[in-house]
Every structure is written in C-alpha cells, then in structure tokens.
C-alpha angles and dihedrals in degrees: 000000000000100000092062097064091047092051090047093052091048092052092049092052091050091050091052099044099041097069090048091052092048091049091052092051091050092053093052096044114116126220118259098199125061129190116240113257108245131168105189089109088071124080115282120233112219118203128206093234135111097234143006126215131187118218124193114208095169091087091060093039105041122181115231113240094017111164095174093111088064091064117102084242109026115219091240091057092046093052092049090049090052091055092048094048100041107034130063136171107234102162122142124248091272094052105121099180129087135204128229123195111200125196105210101172136008115160147127122212130197101221126198112277094041099284123146113210122189124193132182133173131180140167135195121215131195109211130200120225090266091055096255115141111241100172138008144181128192137190137184135189138180135190132194128198128187106198126190104283090214090068135050106298097194095045120148090250093053093046091048091051091052092050094045096050093042092053092050089058092045093052092054094046095044094051091049092051093048093052091044100046104023103036091124090059098053122106135169125259090277095052096256113143115255116222108316095355119142111264100203142338129251118220094196097089114129094231092052095250125129103253113210117244119224117272119257092253095043116118114262123238123235091262092051095044095055112087119230116268110261118246116259113266132201090220115100116228118243093244091047097056115117112263119230116262114262116261117261114265100192119110092236093057092044093058120087115267108244093201099047107026092174090066098254103135127194121252118266090256091055091053090069092061122095115273115261123244113253116242117233115262118254113269097027128096118210115215127186109280093014127110124241090251094062095248112151 
C-alpha cells in the first residue's frame, strides 16, 4: 500500500510545477517576426537640387567581425531606407546642384563579455555642377545592448533591437544636422524656398560652380536697391512745362493800345514801321483844317 501515496505525491508535484515551467518558457520566448523599419511617417526634408544619389562606402571599408547582416533588418538596409524615406530632390528646372547621401558605417559587433555594439555614420553633400562640394552635413549614432548571457546573445531579436534603437537616434541627429548646416538648401514639397533657402543657382560663376543667389528676404545692396533709370520720353513733365512770361509792368504796356483795342499787338518787327494814318470814322466828314471829331 505504500507505493500508491508516493505515486500520488509525485503526480501532484508534477501538476503544480509544469504550468510554472511552461509560463517561464513563454516569458523568455523571442519573437520570430519583425516589422520592417520604415521612416516615411517622419517629416520629409526637401532639397533644392536636381537629383539625389545614395552611395555605400561600407563595401570598400568593411568592419571586421560585423554581424549586422544577420539582423532581421540589417543596419545598412535601415540607413538606406532612411535616406529614401526622408530625403527628396525638389529643385526647379534651373537647379544645377545635386545631392549625395553617403553611408560611411553600418555595423553591429559582438564584443567580449556578451555586449552587442551597433555603429552607423552618414553624411549628406551638396555638389556643384563641376563636382565640387559646396555644403555638407554629417551624423553618427551608436547603440549598446547587454543581453542575458544565459541565452543567445546574437539572437535575431537582440540584433533587431540594436538596429531599431540605433536608427531612432540617427534620425534625430541627422535631421538636426541638416537643418543646422543645410538650411539654405531646404525647400517645401513644391520647390519653394523655405525661410532663407537659396531660390536658384547662377551658372555664370568664373569657376564653373553654381553660385547661390540671395534669398528673397535678404537685404539688398546699394546696387540692387537703386531702381533702373527710366528710358527718355518725349513727353514733358508737368513741372517741367515752360511757364508763361510775366506780364509787362511798365506804364506804357499797361495802357490800352489805340491801334489794336482788342489786344492783338503787332510783332516787334512791325513796331519799327511807320504808324498808319487813321481812317475817318463813319458819319463824319473831315474838311481841311477840321478835326476828325467834327469840332469847329
């Protein structure tokens, strides 16, 4: 009769411990599906350039021991996606400059002691038509993770967490650097300059570069402030019309003219001629020795 109580106690213990063990395994289970890392929900930065290119320099400058490609979303892919989602070339047809987004670093290392260390670095260049760099902005970010050493340190979930958190830091730093260093090259979605952004580019620079024109709200120089001289006109301004000659003030000119009572005077040349003989008035007969008025 003794084996039965022992078997009973053993069954009871198993029934109590099994749910606890299953619950512990469920808590330590890692996800097997991971959402793609996208950044199009953040504000887009539009550049006053004709085109935008993405250059990967990690292939020519590899990092020894890099395990980033094992992440569900590798850091290199995440950085490229950030550039595609957050940058756009919105220059007008006369924009001569181009933009180049360069990925300098994108890696994750498994350091001694069970630490995961992620590191990314990028920079954005504005290039003149001759390829010379006229402006630039750079950003870097790093992320460390110390997983439970009893589990798999370089698990997909841990690598994904390093990449996700590192890219959040990079997005904040990159946007700050672009607004700080490239503010004059930012436009809205329609290509209109924002704030002090450059409106267009001149191709008349001696060195072949596209020299920036002043912003619309920039103060004008003396040469710009002076309006162009108006073209000569045949019309005479109102204040430039000749003024009438002042009226004569002499007593002789003020008296009535006996020859032209209506005021029509002879020309100066006519004044030098001999005075004409007055004709007798109608109704009067002039006799020798008599006046024209008929007085005896």
